[in-house]
Each structure stands twice: as C-alpha cells, then as structure tokens.
C-alpha cells in the first residue's frame, strides 16, 4: 500500500501521528494509498519552517518572486499529463476535465506573475510642506488554506499563488480524499526555485484544521468546502483574530425563458449539470423553465441527452462524459437524496438508480438522474446534492423564476437563457447571486476577475483570485514622511487638517 506524505521544508516527510486516511481509486473502489493525518506537533514543525523562511522571501524583489511562478507554469505544462492522471486516479474525473482543473489553477498563477505591478503602492508628493505620503502592501507573514476534494489542483493554486507572489509563506491543508496532486505541485514549485518552507503541505483532517485555526503565528486562513464547515472555520478563525475568507456550498439555478434556443439550453444543462458527476460548486443543479410549454419542450430535449450520457472510468479517455463520485459515502448520500425526491412526489424522468458498470461493480459510479416537477419544499431542491442529479422546477413567470433563485439560501452562481436583452439585463441586475451567466451555463470568472458567491456560499468580504487576492494576502501600510527634517512648525495640539 502506497504511503503518502506531507511536504515540509522542501521535502516529503512521513507522518508521525500514527493516524492515516484511506485514499480510494473511485473507479474501482479500491484503497490505493493512505495519507497521513497531521497532529498539532506536525503542524507546528511546518509553521516554524514557514516562519523562518518567510522574511527573506518577503524581502525578495517581487519580480524575482514572479520569475519562480513563471518557471512553475512551464513545469506544470511539461508535466500536465502526469498531473492530470494522478488527479483523475484519486478524484475520478475524466482526463480532459482533470487537465482543465490544473489549467484553471495555472491561469491564476499566470495572473500572479503580474505581482510587481499589482503590489505597487500609492505615492503623494508634497502632501504638506516637505511632506510625502505613500502606501505599500506588505505580506501578512505565514498564511494558510484548507481546500476541498473537488478541485485538488485549481483551488490550492487559487490560494497559494497569490499568497506566495505577495511574499507570504503558505501552509496548505488539502483534502484528505485526493492529496497527491498538491504534493506534486509543491515539488514543481521547489524545482522552479521556491525556497524551502514557503509552501508547506500538511495533510490532515479536523485535528490539523483546528491546529491551524488556533495557531498564533498563522495570520490568515482561506477555506473552500461545504457551508457548515465554512461557517465553523469563519467563526473560530475570526474569534482567534485571523483574517478569514470561506467559500461554501451552492445550488445553482438556470432560468430558461420561453424565447431561449432550447437545443442550446439543453446542451448547456447537460454539460453544466452532469460534468464532473455534478461535483462542482458551479454545477447547475436546478433548471427553471418559465411556463408549462417551455418546460415541456425543455424536458423533451433534455431526457434523451441525459439518457445518452456515458459514465465510466477516466482510463476510457475521451469516450466518457463523467466518472465516478469521490467515495462510497458520497454515492450513498446522493442515492438517498434521489429516494427522498421520489418519495416527495417529483417525477424521475431519467432514473439512474440501477446504473452498473461491468467490470467496475465496486466503483463509486452513479448514473445520471433527471427530475421534473420538483418543488421548493423538497429536500432535493433545498440541499446541495453534489452528484449527477438535475432538478427541473417549473415556474409560471419570470418573476417566479427570479424569486426561486433569490430565495434559495445559496448564492454562488446562476444563469439565464434568453434572446431578450431586457430580461437578461434585469436578471443580472436584480439577482442576489455572486456570479451570473447570460447564455453561459457555468460563469466561472477568469483569473483577472474575482470569484465568489453571495449569501450562504460565502463568509468574508473579499473574493478569490484577481485583484481581491492581492488585497487578502497583504496589509496596507501608509507612511507620512517629512524631508528635509529641519522644517520648524512648532508643536501641534489639534489634529492637522487641510485648509
Ligand atoms: P468539506 O467541507 O467536506 O471539506 C473541505 C475541507 O475541510 C477539507 O480539507 C476537509 O478536510 C476539511 N474538513 C472537513 N470536515 C471538517 C471539520 N469538521 N472540521 C474542520 N475541517 C474539516 O468539502 P468537500 O466535500 O471536500 O468539498 C465539496 C464542497 O465544497 C461542496 O459543498 C462544494 O459546493 C464546495 N465548494 C465550494 C466552492 C466555492 O468556491 N464556493 C468551490 C469548490 C467546492
């Protein structure tokens, strides 16, 4: 059995806590490796190494720091196939989707290569007699991030790339479900010239997370994962005086107006609903056609497309639309929710419950499901299923459809399909959701914009990547300086103001 490791001070380090977690191959259901689960002492070693290395890194010219990231991009491109294979083997997603996971992270690294420009401060000459005033962005010190299983390459990079570019050290606690790729990325960064200790990868579960939350030296925490854990991390991290941003779960609605191109909408829904087996925080899990006729036309187009989806292991290459879900427990949970939908009276138009893949009977495969006539009081509507299950909720009017998206507790992403500019514009302006697509089903912003939801999908102020990341990973310092120092003004007893 392969024993995985942590990555501390520039090398792979075996776990010493004596606790391990099984890492599965979701396609076969076999345990393929064990990952160590760190205790507080192991975290302490990682933090000490990071704290020792960070001041010299922060003092390194930002262009030199950016060059390390530039080399890192080249190395990721060199090793893309290897990274994608390791990612698919632990996560289950198809190889093209795994390469996309690496690529969307890599794009944020490319953005961070602009650090010398992004970190430039402001300067006011002659703010007073002989007085200049300038602001600069300084690194926080040792920062940390806790990431989910569903994007084991992209989300760690969304955090550590800006953190490192800004001159911080970063402690990454990846998901224990698929921990190999984060270690491979740390090794590539070291090969690119990153000093030892600046990126530490500490594998673990709640014990390691709690140690991070309570560690005095750690200045900031980024979290991406489910909403209950996001809430917990935000509350405990803030109570401990840290800067915290947490991104949680989702239930993304797509509104389909009567004038929409129904083939385009159905194709979009199939990709956005079932891609990566629905294990994406930006997956569309609710389709809201407006009007009975629109709903009938949509379901008629959707059903054959969903039935035709090909489910299989990543080793089948491009012949597969989506792979297994991540664990047996995830599969069980999805099928339980499907049963609850049937019991609540939703119509299961495409029933994937008996899906079985010959030769992979023990794999965590879940067939595609399509529900129609779902209502807002049902559990399958309220909960994030995180599986290949799409619910059609029929709305009688545009206002009803908008109201559904507005009233749901999550507000990560949403989309509208229409040919009418007025409706699209009204939707984009009014909907209380962080990322909106107009005839685009998965509106994930590119690296130089920012990513983040609203409502229970987020806890904290700033978004991920783009300019917000450079704010999150730095503190502003403003200096007021008087030169020449010889100017005499006498004592000032009241607050200086501009007259
Ligand atoms: P998760 O919340 O189970 O785990 C996320 C991280 O938290 C992991 O590193 C895990 O080890 C840690 N963790 C789990 N339980 C913990 C506990 N009790 N105390 C402390 N730490 C704990 O999430 P997941 O299943 O890995 O990922 C799927 C979830 O992530 C979905 O809800 C999805 O919507 C969400 N997600 C959100 C975004 C976003 O940007 N909003 C992006 C990707 C995924």
XYZ file of C-alpha atoms and ligand atoms in Angstrom:
543
model
C 0.000 0.000 0.000
C 1.454 3.370 -1.006
C 2.058 5.657 1.989
C 1.670 9.324 1.106
C 3.491 12.085 2.965
C 3.457 15.739 3.936
C 5.765 18.217 2.168
C 7.650 20.278 4.722
C 10.771 22.416 4.340
C 11.361 21.290 0.787
C 10.926 17.549 1.150
C 8.410 14.771 1.518
C 8.051 13.914 5.188
C 6.348 10.813 6.581
C 3.514 11.316 9.058
C 4.311 10.713 12.714
C 0.857 10.963 14.300
C 0.064 7.309 13.638
C -3.273 8.337 12.089
C -3.992 7.744 8.405
C -6.888 8.113 6.000
C -7.639 5.811 3.049
C -7.342 7.280 -0.420
C -9.551 5.464 -2.930
C -9.466 4.908 -6.627
C -13.136 5.874 -7.122
C -13.343 3.945 -10.403
C -12.522 0.595 -8.793
C -13.476 1.315 -5.196
C -10.051 0.077 -4.074
C -7.954 1.771 -1.421
C -4.864 2.755 -3.402
C -2.929 4.715 -0.780
C -3.012 6.062 2.726
C -2.414 9.663 3.607
C -1.067 10.739 6.979
C -3.275 12.907 9.183
C -1.170 15.518 10.921
C -1.382 16.356 14.605
C -0.607 19.719 16.212
C 3.103 18.872 16.614
C 3.478 18.189 12.888
C 1.665 21.416 12.060
C 3.980 23.220 14.478
C 7.045 21.980 12.548
C 5.520 23.246 9.300
C 4.678 26.647 10.785
C 8.146 27.022 12.322
C 9.789 26.292 8.950
C 7.454 28.715 7.197
C 8.027 31.472 9.752
C 11.812 31.079 9.453
C 11.760 31.240 5.635
C 9.176 33.989 5.138
C 11.075 37.229 5.964
C 13.766 36.589 3.332
C 11.092 35.699 0.769
C 9.145 38.878 1.539
C 12.357 40.858 1.125
C 12.982 39.290 -2.286
C 12.304 41.640 -5.188
C 8.734 40.895 -6.422
C 9.988 40.346 -9.946
C 12.271 37.569 -8.734
C 9.336 36.036 -6.889
C 7.295 36.274 -10.089
C 10.046 34.511 -12.029
C 9.658 31.472 -9.785
C 5.971 31.396 -10.693
C 6.828 31.782 -14.371
C 9.076 28.734 -14.209
C 6.357 26.896 -12.245
C 3.903 27.471 -15.121
C 6.403 25.994 -17.579
C 6.945 22.957 -15.345
C 3.207 22.370 -14.967
C 2.849 22.431 -18.745
C 5.733 19.967 -19.016
C 4.053 17.605 -16.521
C 0.415 18.244 -17.462
C -0.336 14.614 -18.417
C 1.230 13.278 -15.230
C -0.694 15.763 -13.068
C -3.988 15.024 -14.814
C -3.511 11.262 -14.464
C -2.735 11.486 -10.736
C -5.724 13.779 -10.253
C -8.165 11.528 -12.133
C -6.900 8.427 -10.302
C -7.815 9.904 -6.906
C -10.769 12.131 -7.808
C -12.392 10.092 -10.597
C -12.990 12.947 -13.071
C -12.160 12.410 -16.755
C -8.651 13.203 -18.010
C -9.672 16.289 -20.053
C -11.551 17.599 -17.021
C -8.546 16.919 -14.772
C -6.284 18.824 -17.188
C -8.853 21.660 -17.023
C -8.601 21.607 -13.222
C -4.823 22.128 -13.478
C -5.230 24.701 -16.259
C -7.710 26.909 -14.347
C -5.247 26.988 -11.442
C -2.342 27.687 -13.769
C -4.190 30.705 -15.162
C -4.275 32.244 -11.682
C -0.535 31.598 -11.360
C -0.092 33.462 -14.671
C -2.092 36.379 -13.272
C 0.122 36.411 -10.166
C 3.202 36.806 -12.341
C 1.974 40.410 -12.539
C 2.813 40.819 -8.834
C 5.371 43.616 -9.356
C 2.636 45.731 -10.937
C -0.176 44.529 -8.647
C 1.814 45.263 -5.487
C 2.838 48.793 -6.462
C 1.676 51.289 -3.860
C 0.443 54.881 -3.995
C 2.532 57.994 -3.539
C 1.544 61.609 -2.888
C 4.287 64.126 -3.369
C 4.108 67.270 -1.173
C 1.125 66.223 0.917
C 2.279 69.060 3.228
C 5.359 71.306 3.492
C 8.205 68.873 2.789
C 5.835 66.002 3.443
C 5.342 62.970 1.211
C 2.819 60.242 1.847
C 2.984 56.705 0.495
C 1.150 53.442 0.946
C 2.553 49.995 0.412
C 1.200 46.489 0.506
C 3.136 44.238 2.846
C 2.933 40.478 3.193
C 0.993 39.109 6.162
C 3.621 36.515 7.160
C 2.521 32.887 7.485
C -0.830 32.226 5.814
C -2.875 29.048 5.447
C -5.533 27.433 3.281
C -7.889 24.475 3.601
C -9.184 23.061 0.334
C -11.935 20.670 -0.892
C -11.670 17.428 -2.827
C -13.392 18.579 -5.995
C -10.634 20.776 -7.445
C -7.431 19.405 -5.901
C -5.177 21.411 -8.256
C -7.127 24.572 -9.057
C -8.240 25.703 -5.620
C -4.888 25.205 -3.855
C -3.324 27.289 -6.651
C -6.002 29.986 -6.296
C -4.750 30.375 -2.734
C -1.024 29.696 -2.681
C -0.135 31.508 -5.916
C -1.255 34.982 -4.750
C -0.099 34.301 -1.183
C 3.414 33.459 -2.361
C 3.502 36.203 -5.005
C 2.780 38.711 -2.222
C 5.739 37.475 -0.161
C 3.940 35.226 2.334
C 4.646 31.662 3.335
C 1.657 29.344 2.905
C 0.523 26.232 4.761
C -1.786 24.148 2.569
C -4.113 21.583 4.143
C -5.562 19.808 1.101
C -8.500 17.418 1.079
C -7.591 14.036 2.500
C -9.588 12.425 -0.351
C -7.126 13.370 -3.124
C -3.862 14.628 -1.606
C -1.292 13.580 -4.261
C -1.530 16.480 -6.718
C -0.922 19.222 -4.099
C 2.334 17.465 -3.144
C 3.333 17.220 -6.817
C 2.633 20.960 -7.235
C 4.788 21.760 -4.195
C 7.640 19.744 -5.717
C 7.312 21.565 -9.023
C 7.452 24.904 -7.223
C 10.596 23.801 -5.459
C 12.081 22.789 -8.821
C 11.109 26.261 -10.063
C 13.253 27.795 -7.331
C 10.866 28.441 -4.443
C 12.861 28.496 -1.194
C 12.186 25.661 1.240
C 9.455 26.402 3.765
C 7.488 28.900 1.654
C 4.905 26.302 0.599
C 4.252 23.606 3.187
C 1.698 20.874 2.516
C 0.277 19.361 5.675
C -2.208 16.564 5.147
C -4.881 16.013 7.712
C -8.443 16.233 8.891
C -10.258 18.233 11.583
C -7.342 17.856 14.015
C -4.928 19.611 11.640
C -7.559 22.210 10.712
C -8.215 23.059 14.353
C -4.473 23.377 14.967
C -4.313 25.845 12.052
C -7.302 27.794 13.390
C -5.712 28.141 16.817
C -2.094 28.790 15.811
C -0.905 32.246 16.865
C 1.621 32.648 14.063
C -0.844 31.995 11.229
C -2.226 35.332 10.079
C -4.892 34.385 7.566
C -7.000 31.420 6.546
C -8.627 30.697 3.221
C -11.213 27.930 3.091
C -13.206 26.330 0.296
C -15.628 23.489 1.035
C -19.107 22.809 2.348
C -21.128 25.536 4.067
C -21.335 24.041 7.588
C -17.536 23.726 7.740
C -17.101 27.169 6.145
C -19.254 28.688 8.893
C -17.297 26.883 11.581
C -13.921 27.942 10.199
C -15.008 31.523 9.726
C -16.326 31.819 13.289
C -13.356 30.157 15.003
C -10.733 31.819 12.784
C -12.239 35.289 13.329
C -12.574 34.673 17.066
C -8.838 33.968 17.055
C -8.173 37.314 15.370
C -7.261 35.999 11.934
C -8.204 37.333 8.527
C -10.551 34.680 7.130
C -12.365 34.091 3.858
C -14.541 30.996 3.408
C -16.344 29.802 0.305
C -19.146 27.298 0.815
C -21.742 25.217 -0.973
C -24.118 26.005 -3.804
C -27.404 25.285 -5.522
C -27.114 26.991 -8.869
C -30.293 27.799 -10.822
C -30.534 28.217 -14.562
C -33.601 30.110 -15.800
C -34.832 29.162 -19.270
C -37.092 31.768 -20.848
C -39.692 30.807 -23.492
C -37.655 32.576 -26.207
C -34.436 30.678 -25.463
C -32.821 28.450 -28.039
C -33.990 25.179 -26.474
C -31.264 22.997 -28.051
C -28.602 25.367 -26.814
C -30.151 25.429 -23.337
C -30.450 21.624 -23.169
C -26.842 21.127 -24.307
C -25.672 23.668 -21.738
C -27.652 21.994 -18.949
C -26.251 18.579 -19.705
C -22.646 19.824 -19.542
C -23.191 22.073 -16.519
C -25.379 19.617 -14.619
C -23.534 16.357 -15.153
C -19.918 17.338 -15.938
C -17.547 16.063 -13.223
C -20.535 13.975 -11.983
C -22.084 17.201 -10.678
C -19.240 17.608 -8.173
C -18.637 21.269 -8.962
C -19.631 24.243 -6.851
C -20.641 25.942 -10.107
C -22.638 22.972 -11.434
C -26.197 23.797 -12.446
C -28.393 21.590 -10.278
C -31.746 23.347 -10.828
C -33.296 24.174 -14.203
C -36.178 26.643 -14.057
C -38.143 26.803 -17.320
C -40.647 29.640 -17.428
C -44.126 28.479 -18.491
C -45.523 24.967 -18.936
C -44.864 24.922 -22.663
C -41.188 25.896 -22.163
C -40.885 23.191 -19.502
C -42.376 20.515 -21.770
C -40.111 21.485 -24.656
C -37.056 21.572 -22.406
C -37.675 18.202 -20.743
C -38.347 16.630 -24.133
C -34.919 17.836 -25.312
C -33.154 17.032 -22.062
C -34.300 13.458 -21.439
C -32.638 11.801 -24.458
C -29.461 13.785 -23.892
C -29.270 12.702 -20.253
C -30.044 9.073 -21.141
C -27.214 9.116 -23.678
C -24.552 10.269 -21.202
C -21.595 7.914 -20.965
C -20.358 7.147 -17.487
C -17.055 5.361 -16.944
C -13.514 5.368 -15.601
C -11.017 8.035 -16.631
C -8.935 5.334 -18.285
C -11.566 5.221 -21.072
C -10.194 8.559 -22.310
C -12.461 10.822 -24.331
C -15.252 8.232 -24.570
C -16.610 9.138 -21.149
C -18.729 12.158 -20.165
C -18.247 11.799 -16.440
C -16.657 9.437 -13.948
C -17.491 8.084 -10.514
C -18.173 10.234 -7.462
C -15.400 10.554 -4.926
C -16.307 7.994 -2.227
C -18.787 5.270 -1.391
C -20.276 7.563 1.254
C -20.853 10.307 -1.352
C -22.600 7.765 -3.613
C -24.825 6.595 -0.765
C -25.770 10.147 0.144
C -26.696 11.018 -3.457
C -28.858 7.902 -3.848
C -30.569 8.633 -0.526
C -31.478 12.104 -1.739
C -32.780 10.665 -5.015
C -35.084 8.364 -2.986
C -36.286 11.362 -0.992
C -37.199 13.110 -4.260
C -39.183 10.098 -5.459
C -40.966 9.823 -2.108
C -41.763 13.555 -2.133
C -43.549 13.138 -5.477
C -41.060 14.541 -8.008
C -41.148 12.776 -11.372
C -37.955 10.829 -12.083
C -37.775 11.226 -15.850
C -34.334 9.607 -16.145
C -33.685 7.017 -13.447
C -30.006 6.214 -12.876
C -30.532 4.231 -9.689
C -29.751 0.842 -11.204
C -26.673 2.012 -13.064
C -23.973 -0.625 -13.008
C -20.739 -0.660 -14.949
C -19.492 -4.077 -15.967
C -16.022 -4.733 -14.600
C -16.312 -1.790 -12.180
C -19.044 -3.069 -9.893
C -17.225 -1.801 -6.789
C -16.553 1.666 -8.223
C -18.440 4.701 -6.949
C -20.407 5.271 -10.152
C -23.786 6.968 -10.028
C -25.972 7.044 -13.139
C -27.411 10.316 -14.423
C -30.780 11.334 -12.929
C -33.285 13.883 -14.196
C -36.216 15.013 -12.042
C -39.188 17.032 -13.288
C -41.953 18.702 -11.229
C -39.621 19.398 -8.310
C -40.983 21.932 -5.831
C -39.203 24.257 -3.455
C -40.311 22.387 -0.322
C -38.493 19.194 -1.361
C -35.179 18.123 0.148
C -33.706 17.561 -3.340
C -34.356 21.239 -4.054
C -33.127 22.626 -0.769
C -29.942 20.575 -0.332
C -26.750 20.560 -2.339
C -26.688 17.015 -3.783
C -23.205 17.255 -5.362
C -23.951 14.412 -7.782
C -25.292 13.811 -11.312
C -28.842 14.853 -10.475
C -30.647 17.724 -12.211
C -33.985 19.010 -10.904
C -36.492 20.824 -13.116
C -38.622 23.285 -11.157
C -41.430 24.712 -13.293
C -42.075 28.449 -12.829
C -45.178 30.219 -14.097
C -43.499 33.582 -14.743
C -40.121 35.272 -14.965
C -40.731 36.862 -11.551
C -41.417 33.427 -10.019
C -38.221 32.059 -11.550
C -36.173 35.014 -10.318
C -37.779 34.620 -6.874
C -36.651 30.997 -6.651
C -33.017 31.914 -7.262
C -33.347 34.873 -4.880
C -34.952 32.913 -2.038
C -32.556 29.965 -2.039
C -30.076 30.088 0.827
C -27.105 29.627 -1.520
C -25.966 32.282 -3.967
C -22.865 31.030 -5.736
C -23.706 31.028 -9.456
C -26.753 31.322 -11.706
C -27.566 31.615 -15.387
C -30.335 32.756 -17.683
C -31.027 31.545 -21.217
C -32.952 34.045 -23.323
C -32.752 36.014 -26.556
C -34.168 39.098 -24.858
C -31.632 41.683 -23.707
C -34.047 43.474 -21.366
C -34.799 40.307 -19.433
C -31.143 39.283 -19.274
C -30.130 42.717 -18.045
C -32.885 42.830 -15.449
C -31.868 39.377 -14.192
C -28.176 40.269 -13.929
C -29.012 43.459 -12.012
C -31.539 42.062 -9.571
C -30.466 38.522 -8.726
C -28.698 38.196 -5.346
C -26.099 35.721 -6.560
C -22.367 36.365 -6.942
C -21.665 35.024 -10.446
C -24.171 35.328 -13.292
C -24.157 33.766 -16.751
C -26.171 35.111 -19.681
C -26.469 32.251 -22.139
C -23.365 30.884 -20.369
C -24.089 27.968 -18.037
C -21.010 27.942 -15.787
C -19.960 31.568 -15.379
C -16.626 30.997 -13.622
C -14.773 34.303 -13.918
C -11.300 34.264 -15.439
C -8.181 34.732 -13.310
C -8.047 38.532 -13.622
C -11.643 38.924 -12.367
C -12.653 37.608 -8.965
C -14.570 34.505 -7.905
C -17.114 34.411 -5.108
C -20.750 33.818 -4.277
C -23.249 35.590 -2.038
C -25.476 34.506 0.860
C -24.554 31.144 2.451
C -21.998 30.463 -0.269
C -19.512 32.851 1.278
C -18.266 34.101 4.642
C -15.922 37.076 4.476
C -15.504 40.188 2.367
C -13.059 39.598 -0.429
C -13.334 37.199 -3.354
C -10.847 34.646 -4.587
C -8.165 35.443 -7.206
C -7.975 38.611 -9.316
C -7.230 41.904 -7.542
C -9.074 40.793 -4.369
C -6.477 38.083 -3.723
C -3.715 40.689 -3.612
C -5.743 42.593 -1.011
C -6.476 39.475 1.025
C -2.824 38.405 1.195
C -1.378 41.824 2.055
C -1.796 44.573 4.631
C -1.647 48.232 3.710
C 0.860 50.434 5.468
C 0.816 54.198 4.912
C 3.864 56.286 5.667
C 3.893 60.059 6.149
C 7.447 61.394 5.817
C 8.891 64.875 6.192
C 12.085 65.732 4.295
C 14.017 67.879 4.870
C 13.529 67.154 8.544
C 14.704 70.642 9.500
C 11.378 72.456 8.758
C 10.201 74.010 12.038
C 6.467 74.188 12.714
C 6.290 74.243 16.497
C 4.061 71.908 18.498
C 0.697 70.897 17.047
C -2.062 70.368 19.613
C -5.055 69.906 17.372
C -5.497 67.355 14.606
C -3.841 68.545 11.371
C -6.393 69.302 8.627
C -6.176 70.595 5.074
C -7.287 74.190 4.901
P -15.721 19.603 3.048
O -16.319 20.783 3.694
O -16.139 18.249 3.491
O -14.133 19.636 3.196
C -13.371 20.774 2.846
C -12.116 20.808 3.706
O -12.500 20.920 5.077
C -11.256 19.556 3.595
O -9.903 19.938 3.556
C -11.591 18.786 4.865
O -10.504 18.017 5.337
C -11.922 19.887 5.860
N -12.913 19.462 6.853
C -13.929 18.574 6.673
N -14.642 18.445 7.802
C -14.078 19.260 8.722
C -14.378 19.575 10.090
N -15.396 19.006 10.715
N -13.604 20.474 10.722
C -12.578 21.049 10.094
N -12.239 20.791 8.805
C -12.981 19.917 8.120
O -15.980 19.780 1.466
P -15.655 18.766 0.289
O -16.630 17.627 0.341
O -14.210 18.448 0.236
O -15.977 19.684 -0.974
C -17.258 19.840 -1.515
C -17.915 21.135 -1.038
O -17.092 22.242 -1.371
C -19.251 21.401 -1.715
O -20.148 21.902 -0.752
C -18.923 22.470 -2.746
O -20.006 23.291 -3.122
C -17.884 23.253 -2.009
N -17.061 24.036 -2.923
C -17.254 25.394 -2.919
C -16.518 26.177 -3.796
C -16.702 27.666 -3.797
O -15.839 28.360 -4.328
N -17.767 28.200 -3.246
C -15.588 25.588 -4.649
C -15.418 24.203 -4.610
C -16.165 23.443 -3.731
